[in-house]
Coordinates of C-alpha atoms in Angstrom, one line a residue:
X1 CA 72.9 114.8 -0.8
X2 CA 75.8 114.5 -3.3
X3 CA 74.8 113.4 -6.6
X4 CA 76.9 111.0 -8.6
X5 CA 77.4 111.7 -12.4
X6 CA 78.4 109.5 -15.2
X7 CA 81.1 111.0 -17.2
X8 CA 82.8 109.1 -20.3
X9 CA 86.1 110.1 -21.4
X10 CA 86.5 110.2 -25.8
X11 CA 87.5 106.2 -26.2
X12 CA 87.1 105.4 -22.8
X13 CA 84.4 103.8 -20.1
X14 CA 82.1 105.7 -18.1
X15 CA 83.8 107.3 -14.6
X16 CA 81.6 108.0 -12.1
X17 CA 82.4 112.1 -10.7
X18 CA 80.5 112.9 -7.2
X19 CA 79.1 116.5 -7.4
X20 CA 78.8 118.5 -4.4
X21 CA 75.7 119.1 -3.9
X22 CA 74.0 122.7 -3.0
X23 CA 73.5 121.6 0.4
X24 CA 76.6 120.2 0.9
X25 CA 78.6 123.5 -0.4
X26 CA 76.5 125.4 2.1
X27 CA 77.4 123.5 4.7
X28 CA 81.3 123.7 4.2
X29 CA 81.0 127.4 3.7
X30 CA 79.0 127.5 7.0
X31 CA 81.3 125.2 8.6
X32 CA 84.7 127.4 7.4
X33 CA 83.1 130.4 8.4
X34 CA 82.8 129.6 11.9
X35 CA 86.4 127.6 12.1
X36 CA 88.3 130.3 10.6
X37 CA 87.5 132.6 13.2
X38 CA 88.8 130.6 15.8
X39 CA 92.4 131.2 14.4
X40 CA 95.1 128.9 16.3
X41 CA 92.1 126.5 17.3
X42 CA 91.3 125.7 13.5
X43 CA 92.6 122.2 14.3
X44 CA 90.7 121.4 17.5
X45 CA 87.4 122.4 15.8
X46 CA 87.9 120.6 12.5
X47 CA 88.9 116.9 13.9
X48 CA 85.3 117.6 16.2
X49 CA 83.4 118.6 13.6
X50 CA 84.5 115.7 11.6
X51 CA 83.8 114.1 14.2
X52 CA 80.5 114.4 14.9
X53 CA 79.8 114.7 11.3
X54 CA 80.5 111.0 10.9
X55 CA 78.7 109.5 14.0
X56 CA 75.7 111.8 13.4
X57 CA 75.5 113.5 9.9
X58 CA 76.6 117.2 8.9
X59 CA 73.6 118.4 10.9
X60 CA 74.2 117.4 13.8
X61 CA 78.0 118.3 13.1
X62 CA 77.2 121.9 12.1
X63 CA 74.7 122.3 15.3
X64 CA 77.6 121.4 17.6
X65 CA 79.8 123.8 15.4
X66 CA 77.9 126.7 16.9
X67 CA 77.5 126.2 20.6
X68 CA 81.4 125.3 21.0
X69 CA 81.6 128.7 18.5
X70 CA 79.3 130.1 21.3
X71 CA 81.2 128.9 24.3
X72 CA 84.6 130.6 23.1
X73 CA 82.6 133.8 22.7
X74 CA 84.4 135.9 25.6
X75 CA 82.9 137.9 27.6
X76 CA 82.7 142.0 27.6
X77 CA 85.1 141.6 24.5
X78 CA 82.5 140.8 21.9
X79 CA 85.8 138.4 20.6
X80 CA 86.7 134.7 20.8
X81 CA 88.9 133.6 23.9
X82 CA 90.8 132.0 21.2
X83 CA 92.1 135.6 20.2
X84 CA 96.2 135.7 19.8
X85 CA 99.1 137.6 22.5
X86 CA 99.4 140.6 20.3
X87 CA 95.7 140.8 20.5
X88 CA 94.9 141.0 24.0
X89 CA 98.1 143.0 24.7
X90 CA 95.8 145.3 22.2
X91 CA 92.6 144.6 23.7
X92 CA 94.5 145.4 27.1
X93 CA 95.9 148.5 26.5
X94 CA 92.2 149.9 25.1
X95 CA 90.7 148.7 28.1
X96 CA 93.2 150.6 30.5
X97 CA 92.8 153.4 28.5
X98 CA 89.2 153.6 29.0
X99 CA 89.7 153.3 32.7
X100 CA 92.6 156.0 32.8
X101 CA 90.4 158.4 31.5
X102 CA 87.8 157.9 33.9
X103 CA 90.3 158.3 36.2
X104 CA 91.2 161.6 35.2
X105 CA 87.6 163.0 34.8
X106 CA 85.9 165.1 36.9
X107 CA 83.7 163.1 38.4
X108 CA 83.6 162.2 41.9
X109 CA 85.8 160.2 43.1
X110 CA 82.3 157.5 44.3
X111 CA 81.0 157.7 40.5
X112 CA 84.6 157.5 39.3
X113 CA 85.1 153.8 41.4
X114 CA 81.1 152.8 40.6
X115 CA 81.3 153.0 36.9
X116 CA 85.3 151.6 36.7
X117 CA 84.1 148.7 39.1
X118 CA 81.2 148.1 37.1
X119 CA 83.3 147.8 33.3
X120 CA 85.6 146.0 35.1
X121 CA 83.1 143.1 36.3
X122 CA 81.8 143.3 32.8
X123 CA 84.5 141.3 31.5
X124 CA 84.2 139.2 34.1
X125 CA 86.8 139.8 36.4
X126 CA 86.5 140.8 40.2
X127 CA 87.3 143.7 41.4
X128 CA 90.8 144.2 42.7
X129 CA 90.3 145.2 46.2
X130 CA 90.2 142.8 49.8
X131 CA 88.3 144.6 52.2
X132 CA 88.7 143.2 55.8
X133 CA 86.3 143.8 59.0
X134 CA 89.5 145.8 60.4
X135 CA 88.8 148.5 57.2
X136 CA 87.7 151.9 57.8
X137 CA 86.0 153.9 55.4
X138 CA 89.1 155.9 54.7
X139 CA 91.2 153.1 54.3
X140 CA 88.2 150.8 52.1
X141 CA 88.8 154.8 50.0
X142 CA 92.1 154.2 49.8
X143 CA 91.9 150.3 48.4
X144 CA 89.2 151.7 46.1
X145 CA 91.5 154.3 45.1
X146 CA 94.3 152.1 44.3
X147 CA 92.1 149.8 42.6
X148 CA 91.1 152.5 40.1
X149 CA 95.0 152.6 39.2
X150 CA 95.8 149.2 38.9
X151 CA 93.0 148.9 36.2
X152 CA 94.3 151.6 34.7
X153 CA 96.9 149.8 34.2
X154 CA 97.3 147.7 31.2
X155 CA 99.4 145.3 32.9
X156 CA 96.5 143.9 35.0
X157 CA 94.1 143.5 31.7
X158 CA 97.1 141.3 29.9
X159 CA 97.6 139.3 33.1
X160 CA 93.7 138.9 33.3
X161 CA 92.9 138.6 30.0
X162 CA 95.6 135.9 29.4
X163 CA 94.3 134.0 32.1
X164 CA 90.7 133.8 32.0
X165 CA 90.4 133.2 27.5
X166 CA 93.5 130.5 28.2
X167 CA 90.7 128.9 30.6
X168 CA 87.9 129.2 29.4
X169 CA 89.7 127.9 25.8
X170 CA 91.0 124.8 27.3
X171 CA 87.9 124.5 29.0
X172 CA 86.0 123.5 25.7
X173 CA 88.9 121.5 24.4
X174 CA 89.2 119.6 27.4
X175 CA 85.2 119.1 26.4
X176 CA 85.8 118.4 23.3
X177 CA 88.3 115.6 24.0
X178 CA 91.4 117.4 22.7
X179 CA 93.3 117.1 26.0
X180 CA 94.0 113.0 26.2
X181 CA 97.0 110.2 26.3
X182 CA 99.2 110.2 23.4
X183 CA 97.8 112.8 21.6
X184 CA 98.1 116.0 23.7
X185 CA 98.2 114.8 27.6
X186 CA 97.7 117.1 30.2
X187 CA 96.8 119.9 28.0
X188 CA 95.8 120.8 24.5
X189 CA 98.1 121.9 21.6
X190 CA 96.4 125.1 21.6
X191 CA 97.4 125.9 25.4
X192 CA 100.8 124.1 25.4
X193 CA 101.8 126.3 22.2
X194 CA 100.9 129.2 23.7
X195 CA 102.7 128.5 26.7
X196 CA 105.8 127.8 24.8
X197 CA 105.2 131.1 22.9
X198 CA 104.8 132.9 26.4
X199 CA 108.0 131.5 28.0
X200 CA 110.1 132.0 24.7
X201 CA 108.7 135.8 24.7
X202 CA 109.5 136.0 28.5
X203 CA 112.9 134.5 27.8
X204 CA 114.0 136.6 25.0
X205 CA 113.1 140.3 27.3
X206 CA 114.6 138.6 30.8
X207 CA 118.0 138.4 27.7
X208 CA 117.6 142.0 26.8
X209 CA 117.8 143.0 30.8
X210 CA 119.9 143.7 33.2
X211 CA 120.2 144.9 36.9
X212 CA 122.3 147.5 38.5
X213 CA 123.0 148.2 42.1
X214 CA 121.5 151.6 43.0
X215 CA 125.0 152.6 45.0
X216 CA 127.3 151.1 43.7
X217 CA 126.5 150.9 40.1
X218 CA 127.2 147.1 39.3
X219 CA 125.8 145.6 36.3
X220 CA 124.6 141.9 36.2
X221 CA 122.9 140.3 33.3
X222 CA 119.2 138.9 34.5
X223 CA 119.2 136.0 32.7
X224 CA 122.3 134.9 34.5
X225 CA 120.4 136.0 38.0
X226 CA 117.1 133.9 36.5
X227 CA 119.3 131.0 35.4
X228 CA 120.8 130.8 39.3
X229 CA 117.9 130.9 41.0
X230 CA 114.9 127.8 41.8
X231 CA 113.4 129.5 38.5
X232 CA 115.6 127.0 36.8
X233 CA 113.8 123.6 36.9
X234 CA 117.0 121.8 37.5
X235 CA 117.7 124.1 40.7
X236 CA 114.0 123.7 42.2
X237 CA 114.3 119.9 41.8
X238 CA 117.6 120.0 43.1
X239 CA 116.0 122.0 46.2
X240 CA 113.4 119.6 47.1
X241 CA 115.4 116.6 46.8
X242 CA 118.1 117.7 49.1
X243 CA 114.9 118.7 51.5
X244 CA 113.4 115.2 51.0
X245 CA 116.6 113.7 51.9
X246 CA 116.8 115.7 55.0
X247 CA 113.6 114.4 56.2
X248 CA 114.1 110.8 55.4
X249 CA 117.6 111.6 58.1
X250 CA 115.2 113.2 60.5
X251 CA 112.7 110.2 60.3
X252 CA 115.2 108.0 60.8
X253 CA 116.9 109.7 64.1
X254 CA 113.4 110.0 65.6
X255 CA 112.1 106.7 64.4
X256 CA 109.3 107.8 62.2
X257 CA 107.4 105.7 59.6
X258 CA 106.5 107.2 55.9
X259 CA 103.2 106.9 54.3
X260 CA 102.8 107.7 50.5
X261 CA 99.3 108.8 49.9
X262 CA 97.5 109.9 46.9
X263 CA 94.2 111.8 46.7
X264 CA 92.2 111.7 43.4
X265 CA 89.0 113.6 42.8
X266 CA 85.4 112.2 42.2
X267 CA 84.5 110.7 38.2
X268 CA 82.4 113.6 37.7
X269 CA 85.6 115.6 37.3
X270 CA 86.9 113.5 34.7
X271 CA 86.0 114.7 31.1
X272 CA 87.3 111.2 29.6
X273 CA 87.6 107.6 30.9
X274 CA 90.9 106.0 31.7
X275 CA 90.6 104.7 28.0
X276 CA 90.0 108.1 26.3
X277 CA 86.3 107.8 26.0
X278 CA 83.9 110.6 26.9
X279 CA 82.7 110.4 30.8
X280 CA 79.1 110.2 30.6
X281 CA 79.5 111.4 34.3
X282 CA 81.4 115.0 33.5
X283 CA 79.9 117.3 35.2
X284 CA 81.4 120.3 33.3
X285 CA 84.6 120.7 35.9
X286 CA 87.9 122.8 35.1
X287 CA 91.2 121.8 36.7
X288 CA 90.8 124.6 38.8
X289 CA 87.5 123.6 40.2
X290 CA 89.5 119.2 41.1
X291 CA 92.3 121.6 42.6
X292 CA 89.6 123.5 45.3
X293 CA 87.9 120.1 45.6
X294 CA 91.1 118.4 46.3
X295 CA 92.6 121.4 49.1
X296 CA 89.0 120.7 50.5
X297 CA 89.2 117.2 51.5
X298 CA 92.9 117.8 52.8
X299 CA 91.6 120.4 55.1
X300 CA 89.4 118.0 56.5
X301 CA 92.0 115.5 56.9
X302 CA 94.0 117.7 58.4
X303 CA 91.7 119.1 60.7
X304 CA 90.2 115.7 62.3
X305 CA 93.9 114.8 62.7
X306 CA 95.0 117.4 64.7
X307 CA 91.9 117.1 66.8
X308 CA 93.0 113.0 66.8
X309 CA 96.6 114.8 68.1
X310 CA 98.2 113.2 64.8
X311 CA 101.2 115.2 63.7
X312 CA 103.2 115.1 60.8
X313 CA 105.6 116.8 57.9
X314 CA 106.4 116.0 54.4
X315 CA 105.1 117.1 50.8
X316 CA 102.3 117.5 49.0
X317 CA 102.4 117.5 45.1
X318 CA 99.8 118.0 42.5
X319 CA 99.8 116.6 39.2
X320 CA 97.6 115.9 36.3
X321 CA 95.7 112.6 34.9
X322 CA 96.3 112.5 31.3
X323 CA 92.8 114.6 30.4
X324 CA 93.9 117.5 32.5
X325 CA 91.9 116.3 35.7
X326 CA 94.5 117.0 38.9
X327 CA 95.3 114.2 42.0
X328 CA 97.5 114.3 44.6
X329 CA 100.4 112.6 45.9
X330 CA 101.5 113.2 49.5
X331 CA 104.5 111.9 51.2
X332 CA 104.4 112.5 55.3
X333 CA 106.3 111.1 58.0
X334 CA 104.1 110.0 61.2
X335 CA 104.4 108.3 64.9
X336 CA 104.5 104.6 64.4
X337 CA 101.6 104.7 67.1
X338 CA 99.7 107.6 64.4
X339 CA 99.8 105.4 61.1
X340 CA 96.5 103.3 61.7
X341 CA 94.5 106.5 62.7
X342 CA 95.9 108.5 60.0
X343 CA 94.9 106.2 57.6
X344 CA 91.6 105.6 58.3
X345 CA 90.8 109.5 58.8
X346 CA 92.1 109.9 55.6
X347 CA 90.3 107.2 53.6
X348 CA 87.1 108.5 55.2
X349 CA 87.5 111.5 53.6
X350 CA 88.8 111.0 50.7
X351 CA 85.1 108.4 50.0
X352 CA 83.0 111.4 51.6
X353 CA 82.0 112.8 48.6
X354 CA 80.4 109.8 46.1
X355 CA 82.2 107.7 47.7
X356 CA 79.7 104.8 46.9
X357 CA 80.1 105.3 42.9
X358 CA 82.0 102.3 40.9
X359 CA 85.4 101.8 41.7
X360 CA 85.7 104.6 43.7
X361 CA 87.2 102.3 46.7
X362 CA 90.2 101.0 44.6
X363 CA 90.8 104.2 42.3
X364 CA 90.0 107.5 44.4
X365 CA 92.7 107.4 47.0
X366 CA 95.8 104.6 48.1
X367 CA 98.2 104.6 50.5
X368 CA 101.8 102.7 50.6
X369 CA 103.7 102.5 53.6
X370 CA 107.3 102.7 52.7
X371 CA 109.6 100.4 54.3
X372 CA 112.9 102.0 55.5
X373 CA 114.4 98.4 54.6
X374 CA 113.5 98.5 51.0
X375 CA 114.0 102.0 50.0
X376 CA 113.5 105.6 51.2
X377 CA 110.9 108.5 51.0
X378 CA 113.5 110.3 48.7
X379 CA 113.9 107.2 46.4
X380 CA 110.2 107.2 46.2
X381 CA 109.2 110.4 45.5
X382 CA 112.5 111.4 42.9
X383 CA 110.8 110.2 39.8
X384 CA 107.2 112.1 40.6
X385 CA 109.3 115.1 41.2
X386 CA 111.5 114.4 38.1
X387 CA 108.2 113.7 36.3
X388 CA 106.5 117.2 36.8
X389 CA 109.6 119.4 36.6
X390 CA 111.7 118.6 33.7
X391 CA 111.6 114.9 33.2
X392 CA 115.4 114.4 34.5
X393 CA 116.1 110.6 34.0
X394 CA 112.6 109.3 33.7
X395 CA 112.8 108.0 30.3
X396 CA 109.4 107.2 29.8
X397 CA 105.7 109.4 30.6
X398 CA 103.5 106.2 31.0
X399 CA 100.4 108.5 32.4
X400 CA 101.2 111.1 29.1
X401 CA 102.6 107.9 26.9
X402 CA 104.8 110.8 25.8
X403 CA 108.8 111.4 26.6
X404 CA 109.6 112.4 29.9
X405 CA 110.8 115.7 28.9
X406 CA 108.1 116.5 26.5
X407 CA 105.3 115.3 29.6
X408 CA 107.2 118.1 31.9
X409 CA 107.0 120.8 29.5
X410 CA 103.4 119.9 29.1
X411 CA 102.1 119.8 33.1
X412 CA 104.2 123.1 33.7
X413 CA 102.0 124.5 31.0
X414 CA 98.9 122.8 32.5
X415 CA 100.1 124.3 35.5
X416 CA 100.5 127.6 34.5
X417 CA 96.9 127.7 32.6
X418 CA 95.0 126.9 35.5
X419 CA 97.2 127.8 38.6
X420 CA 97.8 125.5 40.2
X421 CA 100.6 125.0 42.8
X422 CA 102.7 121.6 42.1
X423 CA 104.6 121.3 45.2
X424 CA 103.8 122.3 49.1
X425 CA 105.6 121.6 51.9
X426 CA 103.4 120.3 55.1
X427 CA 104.8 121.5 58.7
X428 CA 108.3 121.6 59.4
X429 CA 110.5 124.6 59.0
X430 CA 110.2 127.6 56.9
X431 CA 111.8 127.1 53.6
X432 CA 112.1 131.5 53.2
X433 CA 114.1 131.1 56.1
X434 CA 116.1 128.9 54.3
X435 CA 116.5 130.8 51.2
X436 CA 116.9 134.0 53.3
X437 CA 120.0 132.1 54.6
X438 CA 121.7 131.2 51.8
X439 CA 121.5 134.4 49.9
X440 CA 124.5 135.5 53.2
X441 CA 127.5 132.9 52.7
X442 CA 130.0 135.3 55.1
X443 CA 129.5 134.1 58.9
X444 CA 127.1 136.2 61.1
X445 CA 129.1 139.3 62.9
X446 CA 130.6 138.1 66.0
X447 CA 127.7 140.0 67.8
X448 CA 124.8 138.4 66.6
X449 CA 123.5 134.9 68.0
X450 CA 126.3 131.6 67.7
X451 CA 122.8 129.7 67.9
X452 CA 121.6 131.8 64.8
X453 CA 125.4 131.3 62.8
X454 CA 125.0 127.7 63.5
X455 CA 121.6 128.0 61.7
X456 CA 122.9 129.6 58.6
X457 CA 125.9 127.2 58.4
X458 CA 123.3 124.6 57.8
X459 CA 121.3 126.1 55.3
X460 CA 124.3 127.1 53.3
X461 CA 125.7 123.6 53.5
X462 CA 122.6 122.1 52.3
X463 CA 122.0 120.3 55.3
X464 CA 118.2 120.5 55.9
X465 CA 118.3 117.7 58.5
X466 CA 120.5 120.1 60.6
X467 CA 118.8 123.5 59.6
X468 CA 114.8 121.4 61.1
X469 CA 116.7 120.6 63.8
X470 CA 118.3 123.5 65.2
X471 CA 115.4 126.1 64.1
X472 CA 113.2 123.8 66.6
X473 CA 112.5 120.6 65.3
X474 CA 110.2 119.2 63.0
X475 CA 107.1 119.4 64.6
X476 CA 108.0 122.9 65.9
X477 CA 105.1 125.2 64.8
X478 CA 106.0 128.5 63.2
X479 CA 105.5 130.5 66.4
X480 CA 108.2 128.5 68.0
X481 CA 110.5 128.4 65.6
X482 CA 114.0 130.2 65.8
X483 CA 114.2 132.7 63.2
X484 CA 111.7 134.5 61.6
X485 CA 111.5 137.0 58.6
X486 CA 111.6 140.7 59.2
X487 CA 110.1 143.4 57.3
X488 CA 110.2 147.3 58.0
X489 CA 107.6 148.9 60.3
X490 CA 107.1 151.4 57.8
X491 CA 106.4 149.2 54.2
X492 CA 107.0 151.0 50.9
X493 CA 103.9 152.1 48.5
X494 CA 103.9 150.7 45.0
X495 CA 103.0 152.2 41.9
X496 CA 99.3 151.4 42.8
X497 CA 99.9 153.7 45.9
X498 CA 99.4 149.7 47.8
X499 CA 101.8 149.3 51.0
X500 CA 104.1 146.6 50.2
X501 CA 106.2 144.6 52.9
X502 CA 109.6 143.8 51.5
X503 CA 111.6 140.7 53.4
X504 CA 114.3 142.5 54.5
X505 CA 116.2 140.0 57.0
X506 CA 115.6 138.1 59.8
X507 CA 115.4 138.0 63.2
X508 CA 116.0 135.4 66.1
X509 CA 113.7 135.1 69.0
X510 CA 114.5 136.7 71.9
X511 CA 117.4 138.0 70.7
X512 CA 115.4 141.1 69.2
X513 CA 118.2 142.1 66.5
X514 CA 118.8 142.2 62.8
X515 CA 120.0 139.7 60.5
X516 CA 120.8 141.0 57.5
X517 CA 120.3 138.9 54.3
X518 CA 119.9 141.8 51.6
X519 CA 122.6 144.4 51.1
X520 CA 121.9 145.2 47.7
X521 CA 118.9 146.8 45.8
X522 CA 119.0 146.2 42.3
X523 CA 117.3 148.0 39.6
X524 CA 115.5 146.3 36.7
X525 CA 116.1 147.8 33.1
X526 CA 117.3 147.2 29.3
X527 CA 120.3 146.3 29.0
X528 CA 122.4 149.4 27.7
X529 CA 126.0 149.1 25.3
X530 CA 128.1 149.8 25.5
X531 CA 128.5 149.0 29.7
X532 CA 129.8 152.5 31.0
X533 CA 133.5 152.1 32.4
X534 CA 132.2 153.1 35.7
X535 CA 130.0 149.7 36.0
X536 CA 131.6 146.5 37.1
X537 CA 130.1 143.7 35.5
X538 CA 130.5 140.9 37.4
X539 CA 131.6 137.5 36.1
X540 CA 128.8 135.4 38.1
X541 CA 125.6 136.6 39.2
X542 CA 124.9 137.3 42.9
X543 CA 121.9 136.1 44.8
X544 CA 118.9 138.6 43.9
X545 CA 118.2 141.1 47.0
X546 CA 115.6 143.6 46.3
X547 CA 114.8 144.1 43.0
X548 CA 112.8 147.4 41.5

């Protein structure tokens, strides 16, 4: 305990002075010892520690000190997942060093895969290899071999690395309480500021690039390319509104009916209440692991409706609760004669698992059938797209109680840290296609299909209505569709000695012939000045063909 002394001042009364006591010096030294080595997570760890040092004494507060210390122990490393970028790019390129030179030894090439295989699954990451029942044994050697390169390559350990300390990180702040409303939604400070510091390091080296056509010698800046492409948030919201409005057209010509559905996981997945409390009921589940639990139900649903012969297309888009916990919102088009069944099946499933815990009935899944008269799919949907791309005329984040702009930046981080896809499109036709399309403005050559000109005319107008319609409607399945991508018979090897399928056109059923979307390959590189006479730089950047 701290000992209070009585100290009077020449002419003046007695003060008391509280004096540390040897205990309590101890305990702060104990306390900064462990917290300084968490550098960049200093914060997280003091305000717990505090904490718990109020509610239950410095004891208690110093005991939880050390498992959370122990739970961002990572492992194979013998270093804290809380570790900094320049010091996994370090811990990477040691790593791959280690498993170039085993590479290179004279061992055999079995002992050589055995003991790289086995340091690789001591840091806890798989194997990179996907051995089918098709595999022979020379071709499982030839995975293994390639295998042995990638980790050799110190690429693979940053990408690794990055992802599973950034998890298992959040993962104790999310436990500790540091991902809530208000104070840091969606994620913690410590992953959204090193996303931020990820995507201003990726920014600043797509700047110092540039790509240059292999024939012809053309010189475009990548971040103009980047800046063009749905890598922008403004152009990828752009691109699924202008899809969303092309269904609500196609529901309307074929009389279909919209339901907007959400999908939210179980309370065990929750590490705080709706009010910010712990959840005496979190069962120690990552984002990742609502994410699987979510896909699961959907499959179900999906399943027992096409067995019910229920069809339908839309979107699907994931999105976070405020402590990091993901739910889904789905907007599909149906049959009038489907919307009964569909719903039911649905809120079966959704209730399957705990279904019988409180308020799982009003809170775990809703539906809203959304009257043509009153407003549109599109309308609907806008401000959750809006919400989870770049906050575009939201104003407000009531789930975050953040800006709209600031809650965007934040779930693209969440995203990003736990990957997780934000937006799929259910049924209808293939968006590559589409893409494919518009990267050709000129008209088809007068040889080629009318059927398949007609096709790109659509997608180049930005009429997705038209472009569902004429590839085969929007309950077509993918078999039956008009156009589908092509790539060579003979696919290129990467670097990893790994065939890779390039997209490289398309190709129209039936007809049997070519329809070329990529006449260019570019290369990749630093950008070089002065630009060589020789090189034509062009004023605005073309859609990116193949890129090396």
């Amino acid at each position: 305990m701290n000992a209070i002394i009585q100290v009077a001042p020449c002419g003046g009364a007695p003060i008391n002075i509280i004096s540390k006591s040897r205990v309590t010096i101890e305990n702060e030294a104990y306390r900064d010892s462990i917290i300084r080595s968490h550098r960049g997570f200093m914060g997280t760890l003091r305000q717990a520690y505090e904490r718990e040092s109020r509610r239950n004494g410095a004891t208690s507060a110093n005991i939880q000190l050390r498992q959370v210390s122990e739970s961002l122990q990572a492992q194979g490393i013998g270093m804290p997942s809380t570790i900094d970028d320049d010091e996994i790019v370090t811990l990477a390129d040691a790593r791959s060093k280690h498993c170039a030179h085993l590479k290179n030894s004279k061992k055999s090439i079995d002992h050589k895969i055995m003991l790289a295989s086995e340091f690789v699954e001591g840091h806890g990451f798989d194997w990179p290899i996907a051995i089918t029942k098709k595999d022979a044994p020379g071709d499982v050697l030839k995975k293994n071999i390639s295998a042995l390169k990638r980790v050799s390559d110190s690429r693979w350990w940053r990408r690794n690395f990055r992802k599973s300390l950034g998890r298992q990180t959040e993962t104790v702040a999310r436990e500790l309480g540091a991902v809530r409303s208000g104070k840091s939604p969606y994620v913690s400070e410590w992953a959204f500021n090193r996303f931020m510091v990820r995507q201003k390091s990726n920014r600043d080296l797509i700047e110092r690039m540039e790509m240059v056509e292999m024939n012809t010698g053309e010189v475009v800046d990548l971040v103009a390319a980047v800046d063009a492409s749905i890598s922008n948030p403004s152009n990828k919201r752009d691109e699924l509104m202008v899809r969303m409005g092309g269904w609500d057209e196609i529901a309307k010509a074929m009389d279909l009916q919209c339901l907007f559905l959400t999908l939210t996981t179980p309370s065990k997945y929750h590490a705080l209440t709706h009010k910010g409390f712990k959840n005496k009921k979190f069962g120690g589940f990552t984002p990742k692991d609502g994410a699987e639990y979510l896909a699961k139900v959907w499959a179900r649903i999906r399943s027992e409706w096409a067995r019910n012969g229920i069809k339908c297309f839309g979107f699907r888009m994931c999105e976070p609760h405020a402590d990091g916990t993901p739910h889904w919102h789905l907007s599909l088009f149906f049959s009038a004669s489907d919307l009964a069944d569909a719903k039911r099946i649905f809120g079966a499933h959704a209730l399957a698992e705990d279904g019988d815990e409180s308020g799982a009935a009003a809170y775990r899944w809703d539906c809203v059938h959304i009257d043509p008269k009153k407003g549109s799919a599109t309308g609907y949907m806008a401000k959750y797209i809006a919400k989870n791309i770049d906050g575009h005329m939201v104003g407000h984040d009531e789930e975050g109680n953040i800006f709209a702009d600031q809650g965007a930046a934040r779930v693209r981080a969440w995203a990003s840290t736990w990957g997780i896809r934000q937006f799929q499109q259910i049924g209808c036709a293939s968006v590559t296609v589409w893409r494919e399309l518009r990267r050709r403005r000129d008209p088809l050559d007068l040889w080629e299909a009318q059927e398949a000109e007609a096709i790109r005319k659509a997608a180049d107008d930005g009429d997705w209505a038209l472009f569902v319609d004429l590839m085969g409607g929007a309950f077509s399945s993918r078999d039956d569709q008009k156009l589908k991508l092509l790539k060579p018979v003979n696919p290129e090897l990467n670097i990893y000695g790994e065939e890779v399928s390039r997209v490289i056109g398309l190709v129209m059923r039936g007809v049997g012939r070519m329809i070329r979307t990529r006449f260019k390959v570019w290369v990749v590189q630093e950008r070089k000045a002065p630009v060589p006479l020789s090189f034509k730089r062009e004023a605005s950047p073309p859609v990116l063909d193949l890129c090396q």
